[in-house]
PDB file of C-alpha atoms in Angstrom:
ATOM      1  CA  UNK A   1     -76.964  27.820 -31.301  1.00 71.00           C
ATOM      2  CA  UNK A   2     -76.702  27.445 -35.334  1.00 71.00           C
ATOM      3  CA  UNK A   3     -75.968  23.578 -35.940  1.00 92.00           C
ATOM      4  CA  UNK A   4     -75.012  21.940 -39.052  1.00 96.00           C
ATOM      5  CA  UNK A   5     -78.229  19.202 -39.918  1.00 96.00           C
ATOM      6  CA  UNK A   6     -77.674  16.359 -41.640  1.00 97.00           C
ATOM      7  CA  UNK A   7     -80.650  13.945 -43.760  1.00 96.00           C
ATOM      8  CA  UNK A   8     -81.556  10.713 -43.470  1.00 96.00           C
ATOM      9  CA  UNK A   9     -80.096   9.746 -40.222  1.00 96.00           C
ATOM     10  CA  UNK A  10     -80.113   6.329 -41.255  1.00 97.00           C
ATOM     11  CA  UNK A  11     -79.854   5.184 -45.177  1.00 97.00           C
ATOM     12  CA  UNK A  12     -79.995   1.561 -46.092  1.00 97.00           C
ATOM     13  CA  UNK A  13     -79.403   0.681 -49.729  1.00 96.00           C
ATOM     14  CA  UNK A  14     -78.579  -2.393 -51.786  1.00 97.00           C
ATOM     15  CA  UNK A  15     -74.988  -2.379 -53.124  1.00 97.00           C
ATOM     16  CA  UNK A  16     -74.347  -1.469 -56.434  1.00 97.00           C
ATOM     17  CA  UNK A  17     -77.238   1.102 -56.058  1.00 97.00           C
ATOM     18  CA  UNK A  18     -76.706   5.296 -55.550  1.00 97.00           C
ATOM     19  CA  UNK A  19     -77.080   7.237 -52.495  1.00 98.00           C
ATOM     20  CA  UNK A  20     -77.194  10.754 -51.882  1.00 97.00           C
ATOM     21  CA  UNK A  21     -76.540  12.240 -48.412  1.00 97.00           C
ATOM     22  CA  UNK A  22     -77.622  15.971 -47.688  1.00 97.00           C
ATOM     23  CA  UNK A  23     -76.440  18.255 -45.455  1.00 97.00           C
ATOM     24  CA  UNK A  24     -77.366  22.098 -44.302  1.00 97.00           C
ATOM     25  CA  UNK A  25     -74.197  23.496 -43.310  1.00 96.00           C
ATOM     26  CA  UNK A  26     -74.605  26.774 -40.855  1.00 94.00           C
ATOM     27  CA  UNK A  27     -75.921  29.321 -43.122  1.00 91.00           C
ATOM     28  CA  UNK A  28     -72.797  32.007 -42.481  1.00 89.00           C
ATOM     29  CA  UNK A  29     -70.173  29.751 -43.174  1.00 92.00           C
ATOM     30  CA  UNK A  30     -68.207  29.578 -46.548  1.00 91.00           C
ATOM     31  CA  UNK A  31     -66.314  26.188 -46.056  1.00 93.00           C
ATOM     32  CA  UNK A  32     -68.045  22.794 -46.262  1.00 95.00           C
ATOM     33  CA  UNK A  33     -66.987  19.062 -45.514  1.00 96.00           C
ATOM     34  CA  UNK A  34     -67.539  15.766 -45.459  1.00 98.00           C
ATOM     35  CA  UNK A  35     -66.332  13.277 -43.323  1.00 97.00           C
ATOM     36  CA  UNK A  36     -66.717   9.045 -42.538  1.00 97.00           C
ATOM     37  CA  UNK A  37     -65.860   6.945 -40.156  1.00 97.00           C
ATOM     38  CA  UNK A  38     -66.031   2.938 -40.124  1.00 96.00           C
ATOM     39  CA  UNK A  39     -67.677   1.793 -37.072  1.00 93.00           C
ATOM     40  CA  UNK A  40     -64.493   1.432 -34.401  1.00 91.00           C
ATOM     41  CA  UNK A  41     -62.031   3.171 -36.589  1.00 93.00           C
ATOM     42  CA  UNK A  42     -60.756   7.282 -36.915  1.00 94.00           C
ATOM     43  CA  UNK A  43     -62.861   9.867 -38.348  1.00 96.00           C
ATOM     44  CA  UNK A  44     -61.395  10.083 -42.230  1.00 96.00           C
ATOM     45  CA  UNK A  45     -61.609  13.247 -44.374  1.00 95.00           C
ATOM     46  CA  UNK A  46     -63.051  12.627 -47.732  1.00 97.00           C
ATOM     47  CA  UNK A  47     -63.705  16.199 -48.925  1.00 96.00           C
ATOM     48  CA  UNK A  48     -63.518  19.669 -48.780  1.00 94.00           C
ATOM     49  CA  UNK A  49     -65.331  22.261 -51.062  1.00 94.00           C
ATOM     50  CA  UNK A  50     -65.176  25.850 -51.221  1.00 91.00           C
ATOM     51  CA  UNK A  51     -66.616  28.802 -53.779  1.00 89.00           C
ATOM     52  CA  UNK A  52     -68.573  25.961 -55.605  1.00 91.00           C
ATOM     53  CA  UNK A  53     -65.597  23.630 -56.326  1.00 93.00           C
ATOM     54  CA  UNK A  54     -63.627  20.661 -54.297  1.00 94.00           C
ATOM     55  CA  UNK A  55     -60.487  22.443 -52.534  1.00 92.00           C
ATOM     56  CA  UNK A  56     -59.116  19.232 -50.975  1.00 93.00           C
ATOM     57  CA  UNK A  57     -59.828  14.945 -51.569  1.00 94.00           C
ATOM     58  CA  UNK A  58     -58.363  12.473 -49.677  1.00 94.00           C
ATOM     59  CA  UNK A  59     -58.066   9.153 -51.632  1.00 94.00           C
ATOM     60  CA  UNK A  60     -61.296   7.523 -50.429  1.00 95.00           C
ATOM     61  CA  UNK A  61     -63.144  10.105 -52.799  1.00 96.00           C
ATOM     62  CA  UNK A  62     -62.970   8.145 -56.070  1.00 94.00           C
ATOM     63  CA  UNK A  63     -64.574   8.813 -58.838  1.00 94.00           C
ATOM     64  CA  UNK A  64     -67.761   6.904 -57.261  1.00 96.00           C
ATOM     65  CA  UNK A  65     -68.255   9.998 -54.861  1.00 97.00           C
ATOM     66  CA  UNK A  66     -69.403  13.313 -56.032  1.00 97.00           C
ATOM     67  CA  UNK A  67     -70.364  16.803 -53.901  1.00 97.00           C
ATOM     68  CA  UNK A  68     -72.727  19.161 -54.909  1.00 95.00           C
ATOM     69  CA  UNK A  69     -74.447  22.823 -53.415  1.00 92.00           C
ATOM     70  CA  UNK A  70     -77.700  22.515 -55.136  1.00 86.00           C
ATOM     71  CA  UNK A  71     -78.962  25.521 -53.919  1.00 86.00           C
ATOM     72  CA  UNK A  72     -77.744  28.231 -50.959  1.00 78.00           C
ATOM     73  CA  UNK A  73     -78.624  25.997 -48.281  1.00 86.00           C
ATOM     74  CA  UNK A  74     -77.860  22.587 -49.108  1.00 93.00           C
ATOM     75  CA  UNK A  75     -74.680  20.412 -49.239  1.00 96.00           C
ATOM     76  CA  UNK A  76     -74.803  16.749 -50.603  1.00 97.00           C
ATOM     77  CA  UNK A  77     -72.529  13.728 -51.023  1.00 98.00           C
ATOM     78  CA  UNK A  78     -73.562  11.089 -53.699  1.00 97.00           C
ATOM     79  CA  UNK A  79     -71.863   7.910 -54.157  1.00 97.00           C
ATOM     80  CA  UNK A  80     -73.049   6.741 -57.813  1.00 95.00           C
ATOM     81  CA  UNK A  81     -72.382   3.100 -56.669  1.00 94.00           C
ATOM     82  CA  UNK A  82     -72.570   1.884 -53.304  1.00 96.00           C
ATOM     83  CA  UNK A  83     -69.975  -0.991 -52.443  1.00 96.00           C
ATOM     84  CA  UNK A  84     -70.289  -3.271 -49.002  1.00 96.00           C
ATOM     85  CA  UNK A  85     -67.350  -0.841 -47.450  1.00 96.00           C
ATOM     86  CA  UNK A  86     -69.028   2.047 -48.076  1.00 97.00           C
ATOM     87  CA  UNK A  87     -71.048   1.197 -45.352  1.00 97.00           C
ATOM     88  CA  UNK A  88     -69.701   3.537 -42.311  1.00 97.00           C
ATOM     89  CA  UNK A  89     -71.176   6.956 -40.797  1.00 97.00           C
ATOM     90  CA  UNK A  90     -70.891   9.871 -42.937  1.00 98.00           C
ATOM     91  CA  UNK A  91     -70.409  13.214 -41.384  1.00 98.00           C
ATOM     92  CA  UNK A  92     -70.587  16.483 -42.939  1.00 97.00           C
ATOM     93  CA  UNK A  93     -68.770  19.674 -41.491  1.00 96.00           C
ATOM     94  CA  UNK A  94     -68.885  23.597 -42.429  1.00 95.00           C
ATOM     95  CA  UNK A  95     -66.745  26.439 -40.947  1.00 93.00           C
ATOM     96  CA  UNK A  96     -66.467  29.924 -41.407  1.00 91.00           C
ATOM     97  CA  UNK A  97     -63.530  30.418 -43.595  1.00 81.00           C
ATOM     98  CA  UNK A  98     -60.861  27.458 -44.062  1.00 74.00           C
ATOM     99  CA  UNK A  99     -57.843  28.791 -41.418  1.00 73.00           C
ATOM    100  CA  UNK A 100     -56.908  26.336 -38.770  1.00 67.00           C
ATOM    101  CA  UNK A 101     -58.244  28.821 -36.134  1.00 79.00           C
ATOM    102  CA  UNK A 102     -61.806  28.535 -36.940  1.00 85.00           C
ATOM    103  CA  UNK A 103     -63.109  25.334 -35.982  1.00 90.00           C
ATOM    104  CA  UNK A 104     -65.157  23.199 -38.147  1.00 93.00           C
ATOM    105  CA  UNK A 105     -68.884  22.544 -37.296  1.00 95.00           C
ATOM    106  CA  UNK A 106     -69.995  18.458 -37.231  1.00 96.00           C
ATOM    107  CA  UNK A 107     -73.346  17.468 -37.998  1.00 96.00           C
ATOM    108  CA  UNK A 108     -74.658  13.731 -36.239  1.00 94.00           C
ATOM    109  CA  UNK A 109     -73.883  12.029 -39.307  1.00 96.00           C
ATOM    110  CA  UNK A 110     -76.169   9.441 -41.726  1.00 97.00           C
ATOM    111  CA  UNK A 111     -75.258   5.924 -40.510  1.00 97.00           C
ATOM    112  CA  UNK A 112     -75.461   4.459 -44.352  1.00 98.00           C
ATOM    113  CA  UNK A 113     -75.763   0.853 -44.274  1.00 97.00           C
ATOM    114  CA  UNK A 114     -75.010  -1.224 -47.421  1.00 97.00           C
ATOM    115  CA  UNK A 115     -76.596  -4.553 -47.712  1.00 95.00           C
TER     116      UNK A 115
ATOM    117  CA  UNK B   1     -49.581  18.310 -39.682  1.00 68.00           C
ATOM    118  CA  UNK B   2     -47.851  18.401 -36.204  1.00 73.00           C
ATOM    119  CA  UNK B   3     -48.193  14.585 -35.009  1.00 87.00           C
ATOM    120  CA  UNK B   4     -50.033  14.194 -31.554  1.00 92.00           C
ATOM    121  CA  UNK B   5     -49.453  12.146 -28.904  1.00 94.00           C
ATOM    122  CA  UNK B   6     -52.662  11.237 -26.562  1.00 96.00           C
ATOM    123  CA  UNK B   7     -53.843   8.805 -24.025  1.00 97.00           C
ATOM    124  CA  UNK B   8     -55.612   5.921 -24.928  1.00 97.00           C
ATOM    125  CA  UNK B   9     -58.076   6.145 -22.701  1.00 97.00           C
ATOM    126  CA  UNK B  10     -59.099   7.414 -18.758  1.00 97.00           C
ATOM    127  CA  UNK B  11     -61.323   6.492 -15.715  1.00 97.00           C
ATOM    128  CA  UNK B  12     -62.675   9.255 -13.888  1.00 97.00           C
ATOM    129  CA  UNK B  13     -65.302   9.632 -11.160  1.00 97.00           C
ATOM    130  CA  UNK B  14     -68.138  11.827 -11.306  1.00 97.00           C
ATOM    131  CA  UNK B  15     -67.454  15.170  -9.605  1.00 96.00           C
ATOM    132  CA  UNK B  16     -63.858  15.034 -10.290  1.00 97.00           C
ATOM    133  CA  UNK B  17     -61.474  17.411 -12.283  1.00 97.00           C
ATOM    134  CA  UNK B  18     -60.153  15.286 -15.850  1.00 98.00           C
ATOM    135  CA  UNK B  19     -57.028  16.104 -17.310  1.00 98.00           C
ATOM    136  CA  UNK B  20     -56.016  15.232 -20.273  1.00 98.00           C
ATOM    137  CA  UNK B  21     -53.034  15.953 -21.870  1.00 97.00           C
ATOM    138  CA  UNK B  22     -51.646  15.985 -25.623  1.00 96.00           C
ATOM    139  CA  UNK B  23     -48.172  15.997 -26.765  1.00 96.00           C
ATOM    140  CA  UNK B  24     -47.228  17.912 -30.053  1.00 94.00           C
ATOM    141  CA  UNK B  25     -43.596  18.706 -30.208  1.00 93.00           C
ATOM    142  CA  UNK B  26     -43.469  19.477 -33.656  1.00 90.00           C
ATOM    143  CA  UNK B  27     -46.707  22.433 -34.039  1.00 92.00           C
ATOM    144  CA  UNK B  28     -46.413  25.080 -36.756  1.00 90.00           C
ATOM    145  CA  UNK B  29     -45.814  28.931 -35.795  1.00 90.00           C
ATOM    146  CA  UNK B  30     -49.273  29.300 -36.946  1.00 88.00           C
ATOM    147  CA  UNK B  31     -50.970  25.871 -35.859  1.00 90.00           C
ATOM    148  CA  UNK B  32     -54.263  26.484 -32.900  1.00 92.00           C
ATOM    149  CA  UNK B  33     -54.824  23.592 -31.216  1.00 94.00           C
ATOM    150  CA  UNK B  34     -58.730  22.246 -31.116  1.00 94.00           C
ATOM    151  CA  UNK B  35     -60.084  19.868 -28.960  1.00 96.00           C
ATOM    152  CA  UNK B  36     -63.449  18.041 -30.298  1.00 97.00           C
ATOM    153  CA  UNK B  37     -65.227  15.814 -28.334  1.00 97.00           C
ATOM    154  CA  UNK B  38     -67.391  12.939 -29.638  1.00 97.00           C
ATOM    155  CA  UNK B  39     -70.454  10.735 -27.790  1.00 95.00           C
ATOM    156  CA  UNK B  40     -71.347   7.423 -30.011  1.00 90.00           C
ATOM    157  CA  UNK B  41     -73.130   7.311 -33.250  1.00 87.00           C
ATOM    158  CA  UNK B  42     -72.491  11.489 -32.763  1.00 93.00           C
ATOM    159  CA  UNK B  43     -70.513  13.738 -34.909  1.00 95.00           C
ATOM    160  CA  UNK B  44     -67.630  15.220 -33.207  1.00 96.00           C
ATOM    161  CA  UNK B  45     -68.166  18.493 -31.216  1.00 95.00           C
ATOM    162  CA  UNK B  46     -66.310  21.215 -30.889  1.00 94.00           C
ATOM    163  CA  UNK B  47     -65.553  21.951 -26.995  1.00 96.00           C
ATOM    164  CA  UNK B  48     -62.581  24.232 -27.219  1.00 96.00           C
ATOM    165  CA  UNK B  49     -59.602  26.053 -28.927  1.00 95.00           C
ATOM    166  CA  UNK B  50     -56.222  27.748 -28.200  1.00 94.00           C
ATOM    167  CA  UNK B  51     -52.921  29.509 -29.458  1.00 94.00           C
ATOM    168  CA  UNK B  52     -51.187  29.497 -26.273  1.00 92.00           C
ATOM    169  CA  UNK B  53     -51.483  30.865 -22.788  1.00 91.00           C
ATOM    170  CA  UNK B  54     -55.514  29.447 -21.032  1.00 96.00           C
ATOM    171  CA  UNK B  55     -58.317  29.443 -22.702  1.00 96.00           C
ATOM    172  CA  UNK B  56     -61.912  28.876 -20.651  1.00 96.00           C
ATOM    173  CA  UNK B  57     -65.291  28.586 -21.788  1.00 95.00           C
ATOM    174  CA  UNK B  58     -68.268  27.241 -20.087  1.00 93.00           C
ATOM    175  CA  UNK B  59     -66.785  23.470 -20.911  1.00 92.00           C
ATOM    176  CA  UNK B  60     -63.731  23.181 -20.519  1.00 97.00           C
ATOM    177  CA  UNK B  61     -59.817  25.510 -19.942  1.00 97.00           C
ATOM    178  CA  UNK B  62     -56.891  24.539 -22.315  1.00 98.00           C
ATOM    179  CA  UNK B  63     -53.831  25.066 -20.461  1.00 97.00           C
ATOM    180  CA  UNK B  64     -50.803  25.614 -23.181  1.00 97.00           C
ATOM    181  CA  UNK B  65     -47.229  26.003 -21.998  1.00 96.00           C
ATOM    182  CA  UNK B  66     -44.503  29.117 -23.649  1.00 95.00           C
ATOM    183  CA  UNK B  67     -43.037  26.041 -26.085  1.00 95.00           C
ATOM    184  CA  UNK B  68     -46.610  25.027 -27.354  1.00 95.00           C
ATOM    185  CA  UNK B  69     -45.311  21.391 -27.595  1.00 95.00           C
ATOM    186  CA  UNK B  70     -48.099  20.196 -25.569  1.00 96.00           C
ATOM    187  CA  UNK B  71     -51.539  21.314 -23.897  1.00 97.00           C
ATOM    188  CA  UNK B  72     -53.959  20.272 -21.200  1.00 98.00           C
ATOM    189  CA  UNK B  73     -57.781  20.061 -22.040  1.00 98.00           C
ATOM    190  CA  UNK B  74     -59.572  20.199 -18.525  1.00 98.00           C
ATOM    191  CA  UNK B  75     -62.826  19.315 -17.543  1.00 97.00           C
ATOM    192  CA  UNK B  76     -63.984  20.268 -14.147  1.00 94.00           C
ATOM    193  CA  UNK B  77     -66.431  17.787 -12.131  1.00 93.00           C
ATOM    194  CA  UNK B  78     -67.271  15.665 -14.701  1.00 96.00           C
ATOM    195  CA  UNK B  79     -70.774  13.795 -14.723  1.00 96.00           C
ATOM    196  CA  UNK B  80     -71.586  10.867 -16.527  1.00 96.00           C
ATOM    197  CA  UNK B  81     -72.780  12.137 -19.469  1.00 95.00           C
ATOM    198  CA  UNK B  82     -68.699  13.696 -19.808  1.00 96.00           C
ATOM    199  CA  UNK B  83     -68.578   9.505 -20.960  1.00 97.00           C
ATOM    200  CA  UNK B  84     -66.617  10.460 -24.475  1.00 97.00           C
ATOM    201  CA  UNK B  85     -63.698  10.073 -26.828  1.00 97.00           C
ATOM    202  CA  UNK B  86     -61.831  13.344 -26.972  1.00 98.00           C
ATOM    203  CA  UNK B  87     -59.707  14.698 -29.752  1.00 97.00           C
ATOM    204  CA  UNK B  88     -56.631  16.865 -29.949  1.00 96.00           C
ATOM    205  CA  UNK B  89     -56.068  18.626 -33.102  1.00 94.00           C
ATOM    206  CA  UNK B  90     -53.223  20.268 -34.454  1.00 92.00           C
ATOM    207  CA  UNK B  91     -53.545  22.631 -37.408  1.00 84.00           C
ATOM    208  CA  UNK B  92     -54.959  22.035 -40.674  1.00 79.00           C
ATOM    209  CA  UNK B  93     -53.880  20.339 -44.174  1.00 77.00           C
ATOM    210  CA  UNK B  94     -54.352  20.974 -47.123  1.00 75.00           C
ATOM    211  CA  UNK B  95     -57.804  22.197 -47.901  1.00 75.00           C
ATOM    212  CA  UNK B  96     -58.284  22.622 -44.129  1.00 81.00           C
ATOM    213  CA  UNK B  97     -58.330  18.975 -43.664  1.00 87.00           C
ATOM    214  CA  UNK B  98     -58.536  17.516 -40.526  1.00 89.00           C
ATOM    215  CA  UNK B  99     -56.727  14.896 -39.424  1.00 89.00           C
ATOM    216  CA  UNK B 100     -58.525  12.593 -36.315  1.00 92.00           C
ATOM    217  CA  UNK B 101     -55.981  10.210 -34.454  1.00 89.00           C
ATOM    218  CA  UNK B 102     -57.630   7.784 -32.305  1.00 90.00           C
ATOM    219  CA  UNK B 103     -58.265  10.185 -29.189  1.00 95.00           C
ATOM    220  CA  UNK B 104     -58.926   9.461 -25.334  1.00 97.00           C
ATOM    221  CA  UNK B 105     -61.891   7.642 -24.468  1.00 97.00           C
ATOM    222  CA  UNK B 106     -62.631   9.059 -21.401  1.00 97.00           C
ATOM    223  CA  UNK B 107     -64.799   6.638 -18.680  1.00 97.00           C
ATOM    224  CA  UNK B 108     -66.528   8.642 -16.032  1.00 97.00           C
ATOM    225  CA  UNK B 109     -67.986   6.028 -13.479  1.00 96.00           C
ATOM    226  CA  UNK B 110     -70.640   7.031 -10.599  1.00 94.00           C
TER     227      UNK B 110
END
């Protein structure tokens, strides 16, 4: 079964410095996500993107936090400058189109660790 | 976003039938209603979806009554590894947001 892969599993940076999280959404879908939760707290939505451009930001997605498709096959989330509650697990999502009756696809997340 | 209502958490024991159940009096006409579960340090998983009516797959039914204002995600004879916090979801925002609530941690205990 297709899965949504996401790289580093693990990212531990120095605050103040930039991090870049990359994802490979499944390779049919059109509609791509990211997602964080704070160890013992919800899931939050921080973004959703769609034909190249953000459709949807929640306010956690300051200007610190960018998204990007570099190419056809990769999805990223960059935070220009990492801050001590940045520090959560970072999940990225992709569905087929963006209707609430196709489900969205979760990859196992980067646990990003700011020191 | 229809609000949902969901247990805290269960206890089960392995081999038995888990019900849980999720209250959402206020759905949309066009809202489906997805269940996700999620294991720790996992992302959440998709385990099932409905509109009304039962829905089975090789996880799980959802059990959805003529009003829609609540549904039943069943697992039957759950094992250990069924040891999760599961989601109801009720439509979509804006941008197809989702919107997690805190879920039912679900024990299953030998």
């Amino acid at each position: 079964e297709p899965e949504v892969t996401q790289t580093p599993s693990h990212q531990v940076t120095q605050m103040g410095q930039e991090v870049i999280l990359r994802c490979v959404p499944i390779s049919n879908h059109l509609y791509f996500y990211w997602y964080r939760q704070i160890l013992g707290q919800k899931v939050e939505f921080l973004v959703s993107f769609y034909n190249n451009e953000i459709s949807e930001k929640s306010e956690i997605f300051d200007d610190q936090f960018s998204v990007e498709r570099p190419d056809g096959s990769n999805f990223t989330l960059k935070i220009r400058s990492t801050k001590l509650e940045d520090s959560a697990m970072y999940f990225c999502a992709s569905s087929v189109r963006p209707n609430s009756n196709q489900p969205q696809h979760f990859g196992d997340g980067t646990r990003l660790s700011i020191l | 976003l229809a609000k949902t209502t969901q247990p805290i958490s269960m206890d089960s024991y392995e081999g038995q039938e888990v019900n849980i159940t999720c209250s959402h009096n206020n759905i949309a006409t066009n809202d489906y209603i997805t269940w996700y579960q999620q294991f720790p340090s996992q992302g959440p998983r998709f385990i099932i979806q409905g509109y009304k009516t039962k829905v089975t797959n090789e996880v799980a039914s959802l059990f959805i009554p003529a009003d829609r204002k609540s549904s039943t995600l069943s697992l039957p004879r759950v094992s250990l590894s069924d040891t999760a916090v599961y989601y109801c979801l009720v439509g979509v925002q804006a941008g197809n947001m989702l919107t997690f609530g805190g879920g039912t941690r679900l024990m299953v205990k030998p």
